[in-house]
Coordinates of C-alpha atoms in Angstrom, one line a residue:
M15 CA 47.2 -17.6 40.1
I16 CA 49.7 -16.9 37.4
K17 CA 48.7 -20.1 35.7
T18 CA 45.0 -19.1 35.9
F19 CA 45.8 -15.8 34.3
L20 CA 47.9 -17.5 31.5
E21 CA 45.1 -19.9 30.7
L22 CA 42.8 -17.0 29.7
D23 CA 42.6 -16.0 26.1
L24 CA 43.9 -12.7 24.9
R25 CA 40.4 -11.0 25.0
A26 CA 39.8 -12.3 28.6
K27 CA 43.2 -11.0 29.6
L28 CA 42.6 -7.6 28.2
N29 CA 39.2 -7.4 29.9
F30 CA 40.7 -8.5 33.2
A31 CA 43.4 -5.8 32.9
L32 CA 40.7 -3.2 32.2
L33 CA 38.7 -4.2 35.2
S34 CA 41.8 -4.1 37.4
L35 CA 42.7 -0.7 36.1
F36 CA 39.2 0.6 36.9
L37 CA 39.5 -0.9 40.4
Y38 CA 42.8 1.0 40.9
I39 CA 41.3 4.2 39.6
A40 CA 38.4 3.8 42.0
F41 CA 41.0 3.1 44.8
L42 CA 43.2 6.1 44.0
F43 CA 40.5 8.6 43.3
G44 CA 37.4 7.3 45.0
G45 CA 38.3 7.6 48.7
A46 CA 35.9 10.5 49.6
S47 CA 32.2 10.9 49.5
R48 CA 31.9 14.6 49.4
V49 CA 30.3 16.0 46.2
D50 CA 32.9 18.8 45.9
V51 CA 35.9 16.5 45.8
P52 CA 37.7 17.1 42.5
S53 CA 38.6 13.5 42.1
Q54 CA 34.9 12.4 41.9
P55 CA 34.6 13.1 38.2
V56 CA 37.7 11.1 37.5
V57 CA 36.1 8.0 39.0
R58 CA 32.8 8.6 37.2
L59 CA 34.4 9.3 33.8
A60 CA 36.4 6.1 34.2
A61 CA 33.2 4.2 35.2
V62 CA 31.4 5.5 32.1
L63 CA 34.1 4.4 29.8
A64 CA 34.4 1.0 31.4
I65 CA 30.5 0.6 31.3
A66 CA 30.6 1.3 27.5
I67 CA 33.3 -1.2 26.9
F68 CA 31.9 -3.9 29.1
A69 CA 28.3 -3.5 28.1
A70 CA 29.2 -3.9 24.4
Q71 CA 30.7 -7.3 25.2
L72 CA 28.2 -8.7 27.7
D73 CA 26.6 -11.8 26.3
R74 CA 23.5 -13.8 27.5
T75 CA 25.7 -16.1 29.8
G76 CA 27.4 -13.1 31.4
W77 CA 24.0 -11.3 31.8
R78 CA 22.7 -14.3 33.7
A79 CA 25.7 -14.4 36.0
I80 CA 25.2 -10.9 37.2
R81 CA 21.5 -10.3 36.6
P82 CA 20.4 -10.1 40.3
A83 CA 23.1 -7.5 41.0
L84 CA 22.1 -5.4 37.9
L85 CA 18.4 -5.6 38.8
F86 CA 19.1 -4.5 42.4
L87 CA 21.3 -1.6 41.2
G88 CA 18.6 -0.6 38.7
A89 CA 16.0 -0.6 41.5
V90 CA 18.3 1.7 43.5
A91 CA 18.6 4.1 40.5
A92 CA 14.9 4.1 39.9
I93 CA 14.2 5.2 43.4
I94 CA 16.6 8.1 43.1
L95 CA 15.0 9.0 39.7
V96 CA 11.5 9.1 41.2
Q97 CA 12.8 11.9 43.5
L98 CA 13.6 14.0 40.4
I99 CA 10.2 13.9 38.9
P100 CA 8.6 17.5 39.0
L101 CA 5.4 17.9 41.1
P102 CA 2.7 20.5 40.9
P103 CA 3.2 23.4 43.4
E104 CA 0.2 22.4 45.5
T105 CA 1.2 18.8 45.6
W106 CA 4.8 19.7 46.6
A107 CA 3.8 22.1 49.3
A108 CA 1.5 19.5 50.8
L109 CA 4.2 16.9 51.3
P110 CA 5.4 16.2 54.8
G111 CA 8.2 18.5 55.9
R112 CA 7.8 21.0 53.1
A113 CA 5.8 23.7 55.0
L114 CA 8.9 25.4 56.2
Y115 CA 10.4 25.6 52.7
A116 CA 7.1 26.6 51.1
E117 CA 6.9 29.5 53.6
A118 CA 10.4 30.5 52.9
L119 CA 9.6 30.6 49.1
G120 CA 6.6 32.8 49.8
V121 CA 8.6 35.2 51.9
A122 CA 11.2 35.4 49.2
G123 CA 8.5 36.3 46.7
L124 CA 9.4 33.4 44.5
P125 CA 6.5 32.3 42.2
P126 CA 5.1 28.7 42.6
V127 CA 6.6 26.4 40.1
W128 CA 6.8 22.6 39.6
R129 CA 9.5 21.2 41.9
P130 CA 10.9 17.6 42.3
L131 CA 10.3 15.7 45.5
S132 CA 14.0 16.1 46.5
L133 CA 14.7 19.3 48.4
T134 CA 18.2 19.3 46.8
P135 CA 17.7 18.0 43.3
D136 CA 21.3 18.8 42.3
L137 CA 22.6 16.6 45.1
T138 CA 20.1 13.9 44.2
V139 CA 21.5 13.9 40.6
N140 CA 24.9 13.5 42.2
A141 CA 23.6 10.5 44.2
L142 CA 22.2 9.0 40.9
L143 CA 25.7 9.3 39.3
S144 CA 27.2 7.5 42.3
V145 CA 25.7 4.3 40.9
L146 CA 28.1 4.4 38.0
P147 CA 31.3 2.9 39.8
P148 CA 29.6 -0.2 41.1
L149 CA 27.7 -0.6 37.8
A150 CA 31.0 -0.7 36.0
L151 CA 32.5 -3.2 38.4
I152 CA 29.4 -5.6 38.0
L153 CA 29.4 -5.4 34.2
G154 CA 33.2 -6.1 34.2
L155 CA 32.6 -9.2 36.4
G156 CA 30.0 -10.4 34.0
V157 CA 32.3 -10.1 31.0
I158 CA 35.5 -11.7 32.5
G159 CA 33.5 -14.7 33.8
R160 CA 33.8 -16.5 37.0
K161 CA 37.2 -18.2 36.5
P162 CA 39.4 -15.1 36.9
Y163 CA 37.5 -13.9 40.0
V164 CA 40.2 -15.4 42.3
L165 CA 42.8 -13.2 40.5
L166 CA 41.1 -10.1 41.9
V167 CA 42.0 -11.1 45.4
P168 CA 45.8 -10.1 45.1
I169 CA 44.7 -7.0 43.2
V170 CA 42.7 -5.7 46.2
L171 CA 45.3 -6.8 48.7
A172 CA 48.0 -4.9 46.9
A173 CA 45.8 -1.7 47.2
V174 CA 45.6 -2.5 51.0
A175 CA 49.4 -2.6 51.2
I176 CA 49.7 0.6 49.3
S177 CA 47.2 2.4 51.4
A178 CA 48.9 1.1 54.6
V179 CA 52.3 2.3 53.5
V180 CA 50.9 5.8 52.6
G181 CA 49.1 5.8 56.0
V182 CA 52.3 5.1 57.9
I183 CA 53.9 8.0 56.1
Q184 CA 51.0 10.2 57.0
V185 CA 51.1 9.6 60.7
S186 CA 55.0 9.7 60.9
S187 CA 55.4 12.9 58.9
G188 CA 52.1 14.7 58.4
L189 CA 52.4 14.5 54.7
F190 CA 50.4 12.9 51.9
Y191 CA 47.0 13.6 53.1
L192 CA 45.1 13.6 49.8
Y193 CA 41.9 15.4 50.7
R194 CA 41.3 18.9 52.1
I195 CA 38.8 17.7 54.6
T196 CA 40.1 14.6 56.3
N197 CA 41.1 13.2 59.7
E198 CA 44.5 14.8 59.8
G199 CA 46.9 13.0 62.3
S200 CA 45.2 9.7 61.7
L201 CA 46.1 6.8 59.4
V202 CA 43.7 7.4 56.5
G203 CA 45.7 6.2 53.5
F204 CA 43.8 6.9 50.2
F205 CA 40.7 7.7 52.0
A206 CA 39.4 10.9 53.5
N207 CA 37.8 9.2 56.5
R208 CA 39.7 7.0 59.0
N209 CA 36.6 4.8 59.5
H210 CA 36.6 3.9 55.8
Q211 CA 40.4 3.0 55.9
A212 CA 39.8 0.9 58.9
L213 CA 37.0 -0.9 57.1
F214 CA 39.3 -1.5 54.2
F215 CA 41.8 -3.1 56.6
A216 CA 39.0 -5.3 58.1
I217 CA 38.0 -6.4 54.6
A218 CA 41.7 -7.5 54.0
F219 CA 41.6 -10.2 56.6
P220 CA 39.2 -12.6 54.7
L221 CA 40.9 -11.7 51.5
L222 CA 44.2 -12.8 53.0
A223 CA 42.7 -16.1 53.9
C224 CA 41.4 -16.6 50.3
W225 CA 44.9 -15.6 48.9
A226 CA 46.7 -18.0 51.1
A227 CA 44.2 -20.8 50.1
S228 CA 44.2 -20.2 46.4
P229 CA 45.4 -23.0 44.1
S230 CA 49.0 -23.8 44.0
G231 CA 50.9 -26.8 42.5
D232 CA 54.0 -26.1 44.5
R233 CA 53.8 -27.0 48.2
T234 CA 56.8 -24.8 49.2
H235 CA 55.2 -21.9 47.3
A236 CA 51.9 -22.5 49.1
Q237 CA 53.5 -22.6 52.5
L238 CA 55.4 -19.4 51.8
R239 CA 52.1 -17.7 50.8
N240 CA 50.5 -18.9 54.1
W241 CA 53.4 -17.4 56.0
V242 CA 53.2 -14.1 54.2
A243 CA 49.5 -13.9 54.6
L244 CA 49.9 -14.4 58.3
C245 CA 52.6 -11.9 58.6
V246 CA 50.5 -9.2 56.7
G247 CA 47.5 -9.9 58.8
V248 CA 49.4 -9.5 62.1
A249 CA 50.9 -6.3 60.8
L250 CA 47.4 -4.9 60.0
I251 CA 46.3 -5.1 63.6
P252 CA 48.5 -2.3 65.1
L253 CA 47.7 -0.3 62.0
L254 CA 43.9 -0.5 62.9
L255 CA 44.7 1.0 66.3
V256 CA 46.5 3.9 64.6
T257 CA 43.7 4.7 62.4
G258 CA 41.8 6.1 65.3
S259 CA 38.5 4.4 64.3
R260 CA 36.7 2.8 67.2
A261 CA 34.3 1.2 64.8
G262 CA 37.3 -0.2 62.9
L263 CA 38.3 -2.2 66.0
M264 CA 35.0 -4.0 65.9
L265 CA 35.1 -4.5 62.1
G266 CA 38.7 -5.7 62.3
A267 CA 37.6 -8.3 64.8
I268 CA 34.8 -9.5 62.4
G269 CA 37.3 -9.6 59.6
I270 CA 39.7 -11.7 61.6
V271 CA 37.0 -14.1 62.7
A272 CA 35.8 -14.4 59.1
A273 CA 39.4 -15.2 58.0
L274 CA 39.7 -17.9 60.5
A275 CA 36.3 -19.3 59.7
I276 CA 37.2 -19.5 55.9
T277 CA 40.5 -21.3 56.7
V278 CA 38.9 -23.8 59.1
R279 CA 36.1 -24.5 56.7
L280 CA 38.3 -25.1 53.7
R281 CA 40.5 -27.5 55.7
S282 CA 37.4 -29.4 56.9
E283 CA 36.1 -29.7 53.4
R284 CA 39.4 -31.0 52.1
G285 CA 39.5 -33.6 54.8
M286 CA 42.5 -32.0 56.4
P287 CA 43.0 -31.7 60.2
I288 CA 42.3 -28.2 61.5
F289 CA 45.5 -28.1 63.4
N290 CA 48.4 -30.0 61.8
L291 CA 51.6 -28.3 62.7
S292 CA 55.0 -29.7 63.2
L293 CA 57.3 -28.5 65.9
R294 CA 59.3 -26.5 63.5
A295 CA 56.1 -24.9 61.9
G296 CA 54.7 -24.2 65.4
L297 CA 57.8 -22.4 66.4
L298 CA 57.8 -20.4 63.1
L299 CA 54.2 -19.5 63.7
L300 CA 55.1 -17.9 67.0
I301 CA 57.4 -15.5 65.3
P302 CA 54.7 -13.2 63.6
I303 CA 52.3 -13.6 66.6
A304 CA 55.0 -12.5 69.0
A305 CA 55.9 -9.6 66.6
G306 CA 52.3 -8.6 66.3
I307 CA 51.8 -8.6 70.2
A308 CA 55.0 -6.5 70.5
A309 CA 53.8 -4.1 67.8
V310 CA 50.5 -3.7 69.6
G311 CA 52.2 -3.2 72.9
A312 CA 54.6 -0.6 71.4
T313 CA 51.7 1.2 69.8
I314 CA 49.9 1.5 73.0
Y315 CA 53.1 2.4 74.9
L316 CA 53.9 5.2 72.4
A317 CA 50.3 6.5 72.7
R318 CA 49.6 5.9 69.0
D319 CA 46.6 3.7 69.8
E320 CA 44.2 6.5 68.9
A321 CA 41.3 4.1 68.4
I322 CA 41.5 2.7 72.0
Q323 CA 42.0 6.1 73.5
R324 CA 38.9 7.4 71.6
L325 CA 37.0 4.2 72.7
Q326 CA 37.7 5.1 76.3
E327 CA 36.3 8.6 75.9
G328 CA 32.9 7.3 75.1
P329 CA 30.3 8.7 72.7
T330 CA 28.3 10.8 75.2
N331 CA 29.8 14.1 74.1
E332 CA 30.1 13.5 70.4
L333 CA 28.2 15.6 68.0
R334 CA 26.7 12.7 66.2
S335 CA 25.3 11.2 69.5
R336 CA 23.8 14.6 70.7
N337 CA 22.0 15.1 67.4
L338 CA 20.7 11.6 67.0
P339 CA 17.3 12.4 68.5
L340 CA 16.9 15.3 66.1
I341 CA 17.8 13.0 63.2
V342 CA 15.3 10.5 64.1
E343 CA 12.6 13.2 64.5
L344 CA 13.5 14.6 61.0
T345 CA 13.2 11.1 59.6
R346 CA 9.7 10.7 61.1
D347 CA 8.5 14.2 60.0
H348 CA 9.4 13.6 56.4
L349 CA 7.9 10.2 56.0
P350 CA 6.7 8.6 53.8
L351 CA 8.6 10.2 50.8
G352 CA 11.9 11.6 52.5
T353 CA 13.9 14.6 51.8
G354 CA 15.8 13.5 48.7
Y355 CA 19.1 11.7 48.4
G356 CA 22.0 13.9 49.2
S357 CA 20.0 16.4 51.2
F358 CA 20.9 15.5 54.8
D359 CA 23.4 18.3 55.3
T360 CA 21.0 21.0 54.0
V361 CA 18.0 19.6 55.9
F362 CA 19.8 19.0 59.1
R363 CA 21.4 22.6 59.2
S364 CA 17.9 24.1 58.6
H365 CA 16.6 22.3 61.8
E366 CA 19.8 22.2 63.9
A367 CA 19.2 23.4 67.5
H368 CA 21.2 26.5 68.7
A369 CA 22.4 24.5 71.7
T370 CA 24.4 22.1 69.5
L371 CA 26.0 24.7 67.2
S372 CA 29.8 24.6 67.2
E373 CA 32.8 24.9 65.0
F374 CA 32.2 21.3 63.9
Y375 CA 29.4 20.2 61.6
L376 CA 27.5 17.1 60.8
N377 CA 27.7 16.3 57.1
H378 CA 26.0 12.9 57.5
A379 CA 24.0 11.1 60.2
H380 CA 26.8 8.6 60.8
N381 CA 24.2 6.0 60.6
D382 CA 23.4 5.2 57.0
W383 CA 20.5 3.0 57.9
I384 CA 18.7 6.0 59.3
E385 CA 19.9 8.4 56.7
V386 CA 18.7 6.3 53.9
V387 CA 15.2 6.3 55.3
L388 CA 15.4 10.1 56.0
E389 CA 16.4 10.8 52.5
G390 CA 14.5 8.1 50.7
G391 CA 11.4 7.6 52.9
V392 CA 9.6 4.3 52.7
L393 CA 10.5 3.6 49.1
P394 CA 14.0 2.0 49.8
I395 CA 12.7 0.0 52.8
P396 CA 11.3 -3.0 50.7
L397 CA 14.5 -3.0 48.7
I398 CA 16.7 -3.1 51.8
L399 CA 14.6 -6.0 53.2
L400 CA 14.9 -7.9 50.0
Y401 CA 18.6 -7.5 50.0
L402 CA 19.0 -8.5 53.6
G403 CA 16.8 -11.6 52.9
W404 CA 18.9 -12.6 49.9
F405 CA 22.1 -12.0 51.9
A406 CA 20.9 -14.2 54.8
L407 CA 19.8 -17.0 52.4
R408 CA 23.0 -17.0 50.3
A409 CA 25.2 -16.8 53.4
W410 CA 23.4 -19.8 54.8
R411 CA 23.9 -21.8 51.6
L412 CA 27.6 -20.8 51.3
W413 CA 28.5 -21.6 54.9
V414 CA 26.0 -24.3 55.9
G415 CA 24.1 -25.8 53.0
N416 CA 26.9 -25.8 50.3
R417 CA 26.3 -28.3 47.6
H418 CA 28.6 -26.8 44.9
R419 CA 31.2 -29.1 43.3
D420 CA 33.8 -26.5 44.1
S421 CA 34.7 -24.7 47.3
P422 CA 32.7 -21.4 47.6
M423 CA 35.8 -19.7 49.1
L424 CA 35.2 -16.4 47.3
G425 CA 31.4 -16.5 48.1
R426 CA 32.3 -16.8 51.8
A427 CA 34.7 -13.9 51.5
G428 CA 32.0 -12.0 49.8
T429 CA 29.7 -12.5 52.8
A430 CA 32.4 -11.1 55.0
I431 CA 32.9 -8.1 52.8
V432 CA 29.1 -7.3 52.7
A433 CA 28.6 -8.0 56.4
I434 CA 31.6 -5.6 57.3
V435 CA 30.2 -2.8 55.1
L436 CA 26.6 -3.3 56.4
I437 CA 27.7 -3.3 60.1
G438 CA 30.0 -0.4 59.5
S439 CA 27.0 1.5 58.1
V440 CA 25.5 1.6 61.5
L441 CA 28.1 4.0 62.7
D442 CA 29.2 5.7 59.4
Y443 CA 28.5 6.0 55.7
P444 CA 31.0 3.8 53.9
L445 CA 28.8 3.0 50.9
R446 CA 28.8 6.8 50.0
T447 CA 32.5 6.4 49.2
P448 CA 33.0 5.2 45.6
F449 CA 35.7 2.7 46.3
V450 CA 33.8 1.0 49.1
A451 CA 30.7 0.9 46.9
V452 CA 32.8 -0.9 44.4
L453 CA 34.1 -3.4 47.0
F454 CA 30.5 -4.0 48.3
A455 CA 29.5 -4.8 44.7
L456 CA 32.4 -7.2 44.3
G457 CA 31.4 -9.0 47.5
S458 CA 27.8 -9.2 46.4
V459 CA 28.7 -10.7 43.0
W460 CA 31.0 -13.2 44.7
M461 CA 28.1 -14.3 46.8
L462 CA 26.0 -15.0 43.7
G463 CA 27.8 -18.3 43.2
P464 CA 28.5 -20.1 39.9
G465 CA 27.8 -17.9 37.1
R466 CA 29.1 -18.7 33.6
R467 CA 28.2 -22.3 32.8
A468 CA 30.9 -22.5 30.2
D469 CA 33.5 -21.9 32.9
E470 CA 35.2 -24.7 34.7
P471 CA 34.7 -24.6 38.4
V472 CA 37.7 -23.2 40.3
S473 CA 39.5 -26.1 41.9
F474 CA 40.9 -25.9 45.4
E475 CA 42.4 -29.4 45.5
K476 CA 45.8 -28.0 46.2
T477 CA 45.2 -25.1 48.5
G478 CA 48.5 -25.3 50.4
L479 CA 46.7 -25.0 53.7
A480 CA 48.8 -27.7 55.4
V481 CA 51.9 -26.3 57.1

């Protein structure tokens, strides 16, 4: 990887450094989704600066490489902008779900004025600004070209390690929780939500497989990297338990399966036996596996396996489960145009049943598939279906019908990243967190396949997969 970086010209190195810096700003300051988090402006300001720099350098070849991602993101922004168009008072009041608010405005004695479709236009503007971080990432990928993509793998993995270390300090000392509203007592790292930290750990597994298989001319170095990747992967498993995220257990399993699939497929493509271990290597392999089993056992014995404990409790008494029927009803009542992006909290509180009132509150539906339709109506549905269709087609070509000259390792890792986020959105709202949105954009662009024709394909002739 160092050789790949050194082969870049000065301009490419500077652009790669800028993109890496932006990734770390998003990581350090973009771990929460709340609009009132003070770090949100930091990420967006950095995104604006990165967009200006990258957009000024984007050429025709770079544009072609990222065009689908830019068009999709532009369509998302357009749907949000539609919700901010002012409507005549009569038209606004006649929209589904607006009768209650129109009546409240009349009781308050406020004169009829033109209002946007969104019930919370200020929060919808905030939703529009949330497009900036993934846009900056996509433009940066278009500028640096495809060859340095593999260099981003250790950049992200280093962030995983940093977040893991901070998380261990959090659960052992109760210190270094970065957000006022967070899952205190759980391992959240640089996130406010334990589910999002667990998702980040899950994404790390396929990235570790890519890092272990990245080009290396030194066999000893490649074997050492395989060993380190295995040890790190094993260490992440007990940390997943400590996060307290039940969804994280499922996502972690998906990440592990994806990592194994990437490794097996690469060995098969290189004509290497899937299992080719000497006695010495086999014994060495048992060390991290045994250590991992011992760590998991110790975690359970010391009652730090919060995720398993919460899994045994079941979801029947959870606030999100009890309110799901009301959320579905609100979604139906506000079709076909929705309530406006960012409006869930306000709309839900105005309809919440007295029987479910408690000291806890529901800031999101904890099912982003439903919440997107509640807030956006039918407008985002064709876009969602289009993306899912593209994802299925690209995943098939990357895993089954691959005809590229080079191994689509990063593309396959991209399918894992995207799949983990999409599945995680069934039980949570990861894409509303800036850093996760950036990672989702990264995985999507990796899936696009060969981009800049001037770039030489990344060679994986010497992957170091043989142990």
